Amino acid sequence: MEDNLQCKGSPSSKSSRTQPAPGVLSQLQNDKAYRWRVTQTFLLSLSYFTLGIILGQQGPSFLDLQIITGTDVETASSFFTAASFGYMVGSFISGFVHGKVKNNVIMVIINVGAGVMAIITPHCSPFVLMLIIRFSTNMFCGGIDTIVNAEHIRIWGSDGQPLLQFIHFTYALGGVLTPLFTEPFLAEKETGNSTSRTYGEPTIFMNSTSQWKQENTSNITWLATNGTMLVKARTTNVHYAFIISGFIAILTSFPFIYLSFIEKSTEQNSVEKYTQKVHSRKLPKHLTVLLIFAISFFYLVYCSVEDTFASFLMTFVVTEYDEVSKSKGAYITTFYWASLAVGRFLSIFVSKYVIAVKLISLYTFLMVIAFSCFTISAFFAQIDAITVFAGMAGISMSAVFAAGFSWTESELLKVTGWVSSFILIGSSTGMMINPLIIGYLMEEVSNMWFCYVLLLQTFVVCSIFLFLLLFNRCYLNKVYGKVGDSRNLEIIVETPLQETDTFLESDLKTLEQFSSISLTT
């Protein structure tokens, strides 16, 4: 029987690879371990779909959370900071428990937790309580993000790039649906006739010489006198939208509850059955730390752009342009999410033919073009052009996140639970700082700083990527060798010998013993 550890490129390994690979349908039908891996990927996609719904709701509901808490844009931007800090804490905790606690149990906890926190969110009118609830919600969301990416890499390795793009496509799909079911429950935009911008507690206008007439609409109470409309109090029904998203998140946990009680040994069998790649490149600790820091900083700046754009897009267009209503702003946001989803769907197929590093090169270049054109369109108040280039921004950011994980696994270093955790901690740090900067500049200087800051950060993303690419290929690859080169080992678990093979092997040993005895005689 051949040795189980075979060098990649050895004759026996080569001969095994020349055999035609079974089709996907055949594997699904006959291979239990393959079915398990596909099932796990599908369930991870469902969790990422839920993540897209919960995070995608934070942008369209931002103005209504201001109404609930009685805050302005600058003050309410701290909601995003608290949420990002929670995301960072959740990523750190998930990276610590990954591999120590059963994955299905973790997924139940974080999906249910995210759903419950989402339902509670619109009922937290005190400012401090809203900060706490946003921290808690995104702590569970950070756990979902970390576990899904780490688990996918663990199950498929660097061979799962198209499936990783599919998982991130489901995230964008959730972001597409969120503005659609959130928009009907949003409060109406304040009109130019309003003389009060008070949020939260009702403001009552009294005049002893005038007769006031009170008129109630779906979510705003108006006071009218002599044709003048004045706001008395602003309310919102956005809590219904949060109930929908929370219910979806809780529903997502049901398959993981089921799987945590069955198929206890299937996951281990699936890991043993398939080829595992052992990375041969060993880097000094200081270079490993430098790589992790640079990758985390890349994601810090990139996620600052992606998340801030999605979160503040509706606020920017509604507050900057009088002709843009909340409904119009919600549909511009939906168009952005739809473009992101379409881009990620196409990336599933593109990534089969284009390696991850080329995908990142292409899409970061598109990011620079998209945000440059978006800034120019915003400066000249071209709403249609803003909508188009918001969609282009979505397409340009569609493949970067997943391709970054695949590129890290294939060319830089192995993506473990801890590495995934550090990457998402870096992402959360950017998401924590950026809203404070942009919220302050939009409130105190000009709304246009939303565009200026994001455009500058897209150039920084490209610069960090170029540094990582050149540092790896011009130094690390030459000094320490490549990741995934011919020196890597493949652990191949072979099928047991058939009964006839055992018989022939025992006969061969008997003949060898007989011939040796005869020769000695």
PDB file of N, CA and C in Angstrom, residues 319-409:
ATOM      1  N   THR A 319     -30.000  64.926   2.733  1.00  0.00           N
ATOM      2  CA  THR A 319     -29.715  66.194   3.391  1.00  0.00           C
ATOM      3  C   THR A 319     -29.056  67.215   2.471  1.00  0.00           C
ATOM      4  N   GLU A 320     -28.347  66.764   1.452  1.00  0.00           N
ATOM      5  CA  GLU A 320     -27.632  67.685   0.569  1.00  0.00           C
ATOM      6  C   GLU A 320     -28.531  68.267  -0.511  1.00  0.00           C
ATOM      7  N   TYR A 321     -29.511  67.507  -0.980  1.00  0.00           N
ATOM      8  CA  TYR A 321     -30.338  67.946  -2.109  1.00  0.00           C
ATOM      9  C   TYR A 321     -31.801  67.982  -1.698  1.00  0.00           C
ATOM     10  N   ASP A 322     -32.427  69.137  -1.825  1.00  0.00           N
ATOM     11  CA  ASP A 322     -33.818  69.301  -1.404  1.00  0.00           C
ATOM     12  C   ASP A 322     -34.778  68.463  -2.237  1.00  0.00           C
ATOM     13  N   GLU A 323     -34.416  68.214  -3.498  1.00  0.00           N
ATOM     14  CA  GLU A 323     -35.326  67.478  -4.377  1.00  0.00           C
ATOM     15  C   GLU A 323     -35.307  65.975  -4.139  1.00  0.00           C
ATOM     16  N   VAL A 324     -34.403  65.487  -3.299  1.00  0.00           N
ATOM     17  CA  VAL A 324     -34.304  64.056  -3.028  1.00  0.00           C
ATOM     18  C   VAL A 324     -35.073  63.738  -1.746  1.00  0.00           C
ATOM     19  N   SER A 325     -36.144  62.957  -1.888  1.00  0.00           N
ATOM     20  CA  SER A 325     -36.935  62.535  -0.739  1.00  0.00           C
ATOM     21  C   SER A 325     -36.308  61.300  -0.098  1.00  0.00           C
ATOM     22  N   LYS A 326     -36.875  60.889   1.026  1.00  0.00           N
ATOM     23  CA  LYS A 326     -36.378  59.672   1.669  1.00  0.00           C
ATOM     24  C   LYS A 326     -36.623  58.450   0.797  1.00  0.00           C
ATOM     25  N   SER A 327     -37.753  58.427   0.114  1.00  0.00           N
ATOM     26  CA  SER A 327     -38.034  57.295  -0.783  1.00  0.00           C
ATOM     27  C   SER A 327     -36.998  57.230  -1.901  1.00  0.00           C
ATOM     28  N   LYS A 328     -36.690  58.402  -2.483  1.00  0.00           N
ATOM     29  CA  LYS A 328     -35.685  58.442  -3.544  1.00  0.00           C
ATOM     30  C   LYS A 328     -34.321  58.021  -2.995  1.00  0.00           C
ATOM     31  N   GLY A 329     -33.993  58.496  -1.792  1.00  0.00           N
ATOM     32  CA  GLY A 329     -32.721  58.115  -1.182  1.00  0.00           C
ATOM     33  C   GLY A 329     -32.642  56.629  -0.911  1.00  0.00           C
ATOM     34  N   ALA A 330     -33.778  56.046  -0.478  1.00  0.00           N
ATOM     35  CA  ALA A 330     -33.800  54.605  -0.209  1.00  0.00           C
ATOM     36  C   ALA A 330     -33.597  53.811  -1.495  1.00  0.00           C
ATOM     37  N   TYR A 331     -34.180  54.299  -2.598  1.00  0.00           N
ATOM     38  CA  TYR A 331     -34.032  53.570  -3.854  1.00  0.00           C
ATOM     39  C   TYR A 331     -32.635  53.750  -4.460  1.00  0.00           C
ATOM     40  N   ILE A 332     -31.995  54.886  -4.215  1.00  0.00           N
ATOM     41  CA  ILE A 332     -30.595  55.037  -4.632  1.00  0.00           C
ATOM     42  C   ILE A 332     -29.716  54.046  -3.859  1.00  0.00           C
ATOM     43  N   THR A 333     -30.006  53.922  -2.552  1.00  0.00           N
ATOM     44  CA  THR A 333     -29.274  52.948  -1.737  1.00  0.00           C
ATOM     45  C   THR A 333     -29.534  51.529  -2.228  1.00  0.00           C
ATOM     46  N   THR A 334     -30.787  51.242  -2.584  1.00  0.00           N
ATOM     47  CA  THR A 334     -31.127  49.917  -3.112  1.00  0.00           C
ATOM     48  C   THR A 334     -30.384  49.644  -4.415  1.00  0.00           C
ATOM     49  N   PHE A 335     -30.279  50.672  -5.272  1.00  0.00           N
ATOM     50  CA  PHE A 335     -29.556  50.505  -6.531  1.00  0.00           C
ATOM     51  C   PHE A 335     -28.088  50.181  -6.279  1.00  0.00           C
ATOM     52  N   TYR A 336     -27.515  50.836  -5.261  1.00  0.00           N
ATOM     53  CA  TYR A 336     -26.130  50.533  -4.882  1.00  0.00           C
ATOM     54  C   TYR A 336     -26.011  49.069  -4.447  1.00  0.00           C
ATOM     55  N   TRP A 337     -26.896  48.636  -3.552  1.00  0.00           N
ATOM     56  CA  TRP A 337     -26.833  47.251  -3.065  1.00  0.00           C
ATOM     57  C   TRP A 337     -27.094  46.248  -4.195  1.00  0.00           C
ATOM     58  N   ALA A 338     -28.004  46.589  -5.104  1.00  0.00           N
ATOM     59  CA  ALA A 338     -28.281  45.697  -6.237  1.00  0.00           C
ATOM     60  C   ALA A 338     -27.052  45.564  -7.124  1.00  0.00           C
ATOM     61  N   SER A 339     -26.359  46.678  -7.362  1.00  0.00           N
ATOM     62  CA  SER A 339     -25.129  46.630  -8.160  1.00  0.00           C
ATOM     63  C   SER A 339     -24.059  45.801  -7.467  1.00  0.00           C
ATOM     64  N   LEU A 340     -23.961  45.964  -6.136  1.00  0.00           N
ATOM     65  CA  LEU A 340     -23.017  45.158  -5.370  1.00  0.00           C
ATOM     66  C   LEU A 340     -23.344  43.673  -5.494  1.00  0.00           C
ATOM     67  N   ALA A 341     -24.652  43.359  -5.435  1.00  0.00           N
ATOM     68  CA  ALA A 341     -25.071  41.956  -5.542  1.00  0.00           C
ATOM     69  C   ALA A 341     -24.789  41.394  -6.933  1.00  0.00           C
ATOM     70  N   VAL A 342     -25.095  42.169  -7.974  1.00  0.00           N
ATOM     71  CA  VAL A 342     -24.836  41.715  -9.345  1.00  0.00           C
ATOM     72  C   VAL A 342     -23.342  41.503  -9.548  1.00  0.00           C
ATOM     73  N   GLY A 343     -22.533  42.454  -9.051  1.00  0.00           N
ATOM     74  CA  GLY A 343     -21.092  42.309  -9.180  1.00  0.00           C
ATOM     75  C   GLY A 343     -20.566  41.062  -8.484  1.00  0.00           C
ATOM     76  N   ARG A 344     -21.092  40.771  -7.304  1.00  0.00           N
ATOM     77  CA  ARG A 344     -20.634  39.578  -6.583  1.00  0.00           C
ATOM     78  C   ARG A 344     -21.134  38.303  -7.240  1.00  0.00           C
ATOM     79  N   PHE A 345     -22.324  38.356  -7.839  1.00  0.00           N
ATOM     80  CA  PHE A 345     -22.820  37.181  -8.559  1.00  0.00           C
ATOM     81  C   PHE A 345     -21.932  36.893  -9.765  1.00  0.00           C
ATOM     82  N   LEU A 346     -21.574  37.925 -10.514  1.00  0.00           N
ATOM     83  CA  LEU A 346     -20.697  37.724 -11.668  1.00  0.00           C
ATOM     84  C   LEU A 346     -19.305  37.275 -11.230  1.00  0.00           C
ATOM     85  N   SER A 347     -18.871  37.720 -10.046  1.00  0.00           N
ATOM     86  CA  SER A 347     -17.546  37.339  -9.554  1.00  0.00           C
ATOM     87  C   SER A 347     -17.448  35.843  -9.277  1.00  0.00           C
ATOM     88  N   ILE A 348     -18.588  35.200  -9.016  1.00  0.00           N
ATOM     89  CA  ILE A 348     -18.592  33.748  -8.808  1.00  0.00           C
ATOM     90  C   ILE A 348     -18.007  33.045 -10.027  1.00  0.00           C
ATOM     91  N   PHE A 349     -18.378  33.528 -11.209  1.00  0.00           N
ATOM     92  CA  PHE A 349     -17.925  32.886 -12.444  1.00  0.00           C
ATOM     93  C   PHE A 349     -16.578  33.445 -12.902  1.00  0.00           C
ATOM     94  N   VAL A 350     -16.374  34.746 -12.699  1.00  0.00           N
ATOM     95  CA  VAL A 350     -15.110  35.358 -13.115  1.00  0.00           C
ATOM     96  C   VAL A 350     -13.947  34.767 -12.328  1.00  0.00           C
ATOM     97  N   SER A 351     -14.172  34.496 -11.026  1.00  0.00           N
ATOM     98  CA  SER A 351     -13.089  34.006 -10.175  1.00  0.00           C
ATOM     99  C   SER A 351     -12.624  32.604 -10.549  1.00  0.00           C
ATOM    100  N   LYS A 352     -13.399  31.890 -11.372  1.00  0.00           N
ATOM    101  CA  LYS A 352     -12.953  30.583 -11.861  1.00  0.00           C
ATOM    102  C   LYS A 352     -11.823  30.721 -12.872  1.00  0.00           C
ATOM    103  N   TYR A 353     -11.771  31.865 -13.545  1.00  0.00           N
ATOM    104  CA  TYR A 353     -10.796  32.048 -14.620  1.00  0.00           C
ATOM    105  C   TYR A 353      -9.760  33.120 -14.303  1.00  0.00           C
ATOM    106  N   VAL A 354     -10.035  33.961 -13.308  1.00  0.00           N
ATOM    107  CA  VAL A 354      -9.111  35.040 -12.949  1.00  0.00           C
ATOM    108  C   VAL A 354      -8.670  34.830 -11.510  1.00  0.00           C
ATOM    109  N   ILE A 355      -7.368  34.818 -11.278  1.00  0.00           N
ATOM    110  CA  ILE A 355      -6.865  34.589  -9.921  1.00  0.00           C
ATOM    111  C   ILE A 355      -7.181  35.801  -9.046  1.00  0.00           C
ATOM    112  N   ALA A 356      -7.117  35.585  -7.735  1.00  0.00           N
ATOM    113  CA  ALA A 356      -7.576  36.590  -6.775  1.00  0.00           C
ATOM    114  C   ALA A 356      -6.803  37.899  -6.885  1.00  0.00           C
ATOM    115  N   VAL A 357      -5.491  37.822  -7.072  1.00  0.00           N
ATOM    116  CA  VAL A 357      -4.691  39.044  -7.091  1.00  0.00           C
ATOM    117  C   VAL A 357      -5.059  39.922  -8.288  1.00  0.00           C
ATOM    118  N   LYS A 358      -5.397  39.313  -9.415  1.00  0.00           N
ATOM    119  CA  LYS A 358      -5.817  40.092 -10.580  1.00  0.00           C
ATOM    120  C   LYS A 358      -7.201  40.697 -10.368  1.00  0.00           C
ATOM    121  N   LEU A 359      -8.070  39.961  -9.670  1.00  0.00           N
ATOM    122  CA  LEU A 359      -9.385  40.523  -9.337  1.00  0.00           C
ATOM    123  C   LEU A 359      -9.238  41.778  -8.485  1.00  0.00           C
ATOM    124  N   ILE A 360      -8.377  41.714  -7.477  1.00  0.00           N
ATOM    125  CA  ILE A 360      -8.187  42.880  -6.611  1.00  0.00           C
ATOM    126  C   ILE A 360      -7.626  44.050  -7.413  1.00  0.00           C
ATOM    127  N   SER A 361      -6.673  43.778  -8.295  1.00  0.00           N
ATOM    128  CA  SER A 361      -6.083  44.848  -9.123  1.00  0.00           C
ATOM    129  C   SER A 361      -7.153  45.527  -9.967  1.00  0.00           C
ATOM    130  N   LEU A 362      -7.984  44.723 -10.611  1.00  0.00           N
ATOM    131  CA  LEU A 362      -9.021  45.269 -11.486  1.00  0.00           C
ATOM    132  C   LEU A 362     -10.050  46.076 -10.705  1.00  0.00           C
ATOM    133  N   TYR A 363     -10.532  45.520  -9.600  1.00  0.00           N
ATOM    134  CA  TYR A 363     -11.646  46.159  -8.893  1.00  0.00           C
ATOM    135  C   TYR A 363     -11.200  47.377  -8.089  1.00  0.00           C
ATOM    136  N   THR A 364      -9.982  47.401  -7.575  1.00  0.00           N
ATOM    137  CA  THR A 364      -9.516  48.616  -6.897  1.00  0.00           C
ATOM    138  C   THR A 364      -9.332  49.763  -7.887  1.00  0.00           C
ATOM    139  N   PHE A 365      -8.917  49.435  -9.113  1.00  0.00           N
ATOM    140  CA  PHE A 365      -8.819  50.457 -10.154  1.00  0.00           C
ATOM    141  C   PHE A 365     -10.208  51.011 -10.489  1.00  0.00           C
ATOM    142  N   LEU A 366     -11.201  50.129 -10.560  1.00  0.00           N
ATOM    143  CA  LEU A 366     -12.568  50.579 -10.805  1.00  0.00           C
ATOM    144  C   LEU A 366     -13.087  51.434  -9.654  1.00  0.00           C
ATOM    145  N   MET A 367     -12.655  51.132  -8.415  1.00  0.00           N
ATOM    146  CA  MET A 367     -13.066  51.941  -7.278  1.00  0.00           C
ATOM    147  C   MET A 367     -12.617  53.391  -7.432  1.00  0.00           C
ATOM    148  N   VAL A 368     -11.386  53.590  -7.873  1.00  0.00           N
ATOM    149  CA  VAL A 368     -10.870  54.946  -8.060  1.00  0.00           C
ATOM    150  C   VAL A 368     -11.707  55.692  -9.093  1.00  0.00           C
ATOM    151  N   ILE A 369     -12.024  55.027 -10.197  1.00  0.00           N
ATOM    152  CA  ILE A 369     -12.833  55.670 -11.239  1.00  0.00           C
ATOM    153  C   ILE A 369     -14.231  55.989 -10.716  1.00  0.00           C
ATOM    154  N   ALA A 370     -14.861  55.023 -10.040  1.00  0.00           N
ATOM    155  CA  ALA A 370     -16.237  55.194  -9.570  1.00  0.00           C
ATOM    156  C   ALA A 370     -16.353  56.347  -8.568  1.00  0.00           C
ATOM    157  N   PHE A 371     -15.453  56.383  -7.579  1.00  0.00           N
ATOM    158  CA  PHE A 371     -15.567  57.428  -6.557  1.00  0.00           C
ATOM    159  C   PHE A 371     -15.135  58.791  -7.088  1.00  0.00           C
ATOM    160  N   SER A 372     -14.248  58.818  -8.063  1.00  0.00           N
ATOM    161  CA  SER A 372     -13.903  60.102  -8.696  1.00  0.00           C
ATOM    162  C   SER A 372     -15.114  60.670  -9.429  1.00  0.00           C
ATOM    163  N   CYS A 373     -15.779  59.840 -10.212  1.00  0.00           N
ATOM    164  CA  CYS A 373     -16.960  60.290 -10.958  1.00  0.00           C
ATOM    165  C   CYS A 373     -18.125  60.608 -10.013  1.00  0.00           C
ATOM    166  N   PHE A 374     -18.260  59.839  -8.933  1.00  0.00           N
ATOM    167  CA  PHE A 374     -19.321  60.115  -7.958  1.00  0.00           C
ATOM    168  C   PHE A 374     -19.109  61.490  -7.321  1.00  0.00           C
ATOM    169  N   THR A 375     -17.874  61.833  -6.983  1.00  0.00           N
ATOM    170  CA  THR A 375     -17.573  63.126  -6.372  1.00  0.00           C
ATOM    171  C   THR A 375     -17.870  64.267  -7.336  1.00  0.00           C
ATOM    172  N   ILE A 376     -17.487  64.109  -8.587  1.00  0.00           N
ATOM    173  CA  ILE A 376     -17.749  65.145  -9.591  1.00  0.00           C
ATOM    174  C   ILE A 376     -19.254  65.327  -9.772  1.00  0.00           C
ATOM    175  N   SER A 377     -19.993  64.225  -9.857  1.00  0.00           N
ATOM    176  CA  SER A 377     -21.458  64.297 -10.027  1.00  0.00           C
ATOM    177  C   SER A 377     -22.114  64.957  -8.829  1.00  0.00           C
ATOM    178  N   ALA A 378     -21.632  64.645  -7.622  1.00  0.00           N
ATOM    179  CA  ALA A 378     -22.202  65.250  -6.418  1.00  0.00           C
ATOM    180  C   ALA A 378     -21.911  66.749  -6.373  1.00  0.00           C
ATOM    181  N   PHE A 379     -20.724  67.154  -6.820  1.00  0.00           N
ATOM    182  CA  PHE A 379     -20.362  68.571  -6.796  1.00  0.00           C
ATOM    183  C   PHE A 379     -21.285  69.392  -7.699  1.00  0.00           C
ATOM    184  N   PHE A 380     -21.655  68.810  -8.848  1.00  0.00           N
ATOM    185  CA  PHE A 380     -22.530  69.520  -9.790  1.00  0.00           C
ATOM    186  C   PHE A 380     -24.007  69.156  -9.606  1.00  0.00           C
ATOM    187  N   ALA A 381     -24.329  68.424  -8.528  1.00  0.00           N
ATOM    188  CA  ALA A 381     -25.717  68.102  -8.152  1.00  0.00           C
ATOM    189  C   ALA A 381     -26.467  67.375  -9.268  1.00  0.00           C
ATOM    190  N   GLN A 382     -25.806  66.430  -9.911  1.00  0.00           N
ATOM    191  CA  GLN A 382     -26.435  65.624 -10.954  1.00  0.00           C
ATOM    192  C   GLN A 382     -26.941  64.321 -10.323  1.00  0.00           C
ATOM    193  N   ILE A 383     -28.224  64.307  -9.968  1.00  0.00           N
ATOM    194  CA  ILE A 383     -28.771  63.197  -9.192  1.00  0.00           C
ATOM    195  C   ILE A 383     -28.730  61.886  -9.985  1.00  0.00           C
ATOM    196  N   ASP A 384     -29.059  61.956 -11.270  1.00  0.00           N
ATOM    197  CA  ASP A 384     -29.037  60.725 -12.077  1.00  0.00           C
ATOM    198  C   ASP A 384     -27.619  60.159 -12.175  1.00  0.00           C
ATOM    199  N   ALA A 385     -26.652  61.048 -12.345  1.00  0.00           N
ATOM    200  CA  ALA A 385     -25.261  60.591 -12.418  1.00  0.00           C
ATOM    201  C   ALA A 385     -24.803  60.040 -11.071  1.00  0.00           C
ATOM    202  N   ILE A 386     -25.261  60.658  -9.987  1.00  0.00           N
ATOM    203  CA  ILE A 386     -24.935  60.144  -8.659  1.00  0.00           C
ATOM    204  C   ILE A 386     -25.446  58.717  -8.510  1.00  0.00           C
ATOM    205  N   THR A 387     -26.661  58.473  -8.971  1.00  0.00           N
ATOM    206  CA  THR A 387     -27.247  57.135  -8.893  1.00  0.00           C
ATOM    207  C   THR A 387     -26.428  56.129  -9.696  1.00  0.00           C
ATOM    208  N   VAL A 388     -26.045  56.527 -10.913  1.00  0.00           N
ATOM    209  CA  VAL A 388     -25.278  55.624 -11.785  1.00  0.00           C
ATOM    210  C   VAL A 388     -23.935  55.275 -11.154  1.00  0.00           C
ATOM    211  N   PHE A 389     -23.229  56.283 -10.661  1.00  0.00           N
ATOM    212  CA  PHE A 389     -21.888  56.025 -10.132  1.00  0.00           C
ATOM    213  C   PHE A 389     -21.932  55.416  -8.742  1.00  0.00           C
ATOM    214  N   ALA A 390     -23.057  55.567  -8.029  1.00  0.00           N
ATOM    215  CA  ALA A 390     -23.238  54.789  -6.793  1.00  0.00           C
ATOM    216  C   ALA A 390     -23.315  53.305  -7.132  1.00  0.00           C
ATOM    217  N   GLY A 391     -24.017  52.994  -8.232  1.00  0.00           N
ATOM    218  CA  GLY A 391     -24.062  51.608  -8.694  1.00  0.00           C
ATOM    219  C   GLY A 391     -22.702  51.108  -9.141  1.00  0.00           C
ATOM    220  N   MET A 392     -21.948  51.976  -9.823  1.00  0.00           N
ATOM    221  CA  MET A 392     -20.604  51.581 -10.257  1.00  0.00           C
ATOM    222  C   MET A 392     -19.697  51.349  -9.057  1.00  0.00           C
ATOM    223  N   ALA A 393     -19.885  52.154  -8.010  1.00  0.00           N
ATOM    224  CA  ALA A 393     -19.116  51.940  -6.783  1.00  0.00           C
ATOM    225  C   ALA A 393     -19.436  50.577  -6.186  1.00  0.00           C
ATOM    226  N   GLY A 394     -20.719  50.191  -6.234  1.00  0.00           N
ATOM    227  CA  GLY A 394     -21.104  48.874  -5.737  1.00  0.00           C
ATOM    228  C   GLY A 394     -20.439  47.750  -6.517  1.00  0.00           C
ATOM    229  N   ILE A 395     -20.404  47.883  -7.840  1.00  0.00           N
ATOM    230  CA  ILE A 395     -19.755  46.860  -8.673  1.00  0.00           C
ATOM    231  C   ILE A 395     -18.255  46.803  -8.377  1.00  0.00           C
ATOM    232  N   SER A 396     -17.627  47.973  -8.224  1.00  0.00           N
ATOM    233  CA  SER A 396     -16.174  48.007  -8.019  1.00  0.00           C
ATOM    234  C   SER A 396     -15.771  47.403  -6.676  1.00  0.00           C
ATOM    235  N   MET A 397     -16.680  47.437  -5.687  1.00  0.00           N
ATOM    236  CA  MET A 397     -16.349  46.880  -4.373  1.00  0.00           C
ATOM    237  C   MET A 397     -16.873  45.461  -4.188  1.00  0.00           C
ATOM    238  N   SER A 398     -17.433  44.882  -5.239  1.00  0.00           N
ATOM    239  CA  SER A 398     -18.139  43.608  -5.091  1.00  0.00           C
ATOM    240  C   SER A 398     -17.220  42.430  -4.797  1.00  0.00           C
ATOM    241  N   ALA A 399     -16.021  42.409  -5.373  1.00  0.00           N
ATOM    242  CA  ALA A 399     -15.177  41.216  -5.282  1.00  0.00           C
ATOM    243  C   ALA A 399     -13.978  41.383  -4.363  1.00  0.00           C
ATOM    244  N   VAL A 400     -13.733  42.594  -3.871  1.00  0.00           N
ATOM    245  CA  VAL A 400     -12.476  42.869  -3.169  1.00  0.00           C
ATOM    246  C   VAL A 400     -12.377  42.101  -1.853  1.00  0.00           C
ATOM    247  N   PHE A 401     -13.438  42.116  -1.051  1.00  0.00           N
ATOM    248  CA  PHE A 401     -13.376  41.508   0.277  1.00  0.00           C
ATOM    249  C   PHE A 401     -13.074  40.009   0.183  1.00  0.00           C
ATOM    250  N   ALA A 402     -13.861  39.285  -0.602  1.00  0.00           N
ATOM    251  CA  ALA A 402     -13.650  37.837  -0.717  1.00  0.00           C
ATOM    252  C   ALA A 402     -12.340  37.513  -1.415  1.00  0.00           C
ATOM    253  N   ALA A 403     -12.008  38.275  -2.462  1.00  0.00           N
ATOM    254  CA  ALA A 403     -10.753  38.025  -3.180  1.00  0.00           C
ATOM    255  C   ALA A 403      -9.551  38.269  -2.278  1.00  0.00           C
ATOM    256  N   GLY A 404      -9.684  39.208  -1.347  1.00  0.00           N
ATOM    257  CA  GLY A 404      -8.596  39.462  -0.408  1.00  0.00           C
ATOM    258  C   GLY A 404      -8.315  38.266   0.475  1.00  0.00           C
ATOM    259  N   PHE A 405      -9.364  37.591   0.947  1.00  0.00           N
ATOM    260  CA  PHE A 405      -9.190  36.378   1.742  1.00  0.00           C
ATOM    261  C   PHE A 405      -8.537  35.279   0.912  1.00  0.00           C
ATOM    262  N   SER A 406      -9.014  35.111  -0.334  1.00  0.00           N
ATOM    263  CA  SER A 406      -8.453  34.067  -1.200  1.00  0.00           C
ATOM    264  C   SER A 406      -6.994  34.357  -1.534  1.00  0.00           C
ATOM    265  N   TRP A 407      -6.674  35.608  -1.808  1.00  0.00           N
ATOM    266  CA  TRP A 407      -5.288  35.986  -2.109  1.00  0.00           C
ATOM    267  C   TRP A 407      -4.386  35.762  -0.895  1.00  0.00           C
ATOM    268  N   THR A 408      -4.877  36.115   0.288  1.00  0.00           N
ATOM    269  CA  THR A 408      -4.103  35.884   1.508  1.00  0.00           C
ATOM    270  C   THR A 408      -3.806  34.406   1.688  1.00  0.00           C
ATOM    271  N   GLU A 409      -4.810  33.550   1.496  1.00  0.00           N
ATOM    272  CA  GLU A 409      -4.637  32.108   1.680  1.00  0.00           C
ATOM    273  C   GLU A 409      -3.692  31.517   0.648  1.00  0.00           C
TER     274      GLU A 409
END
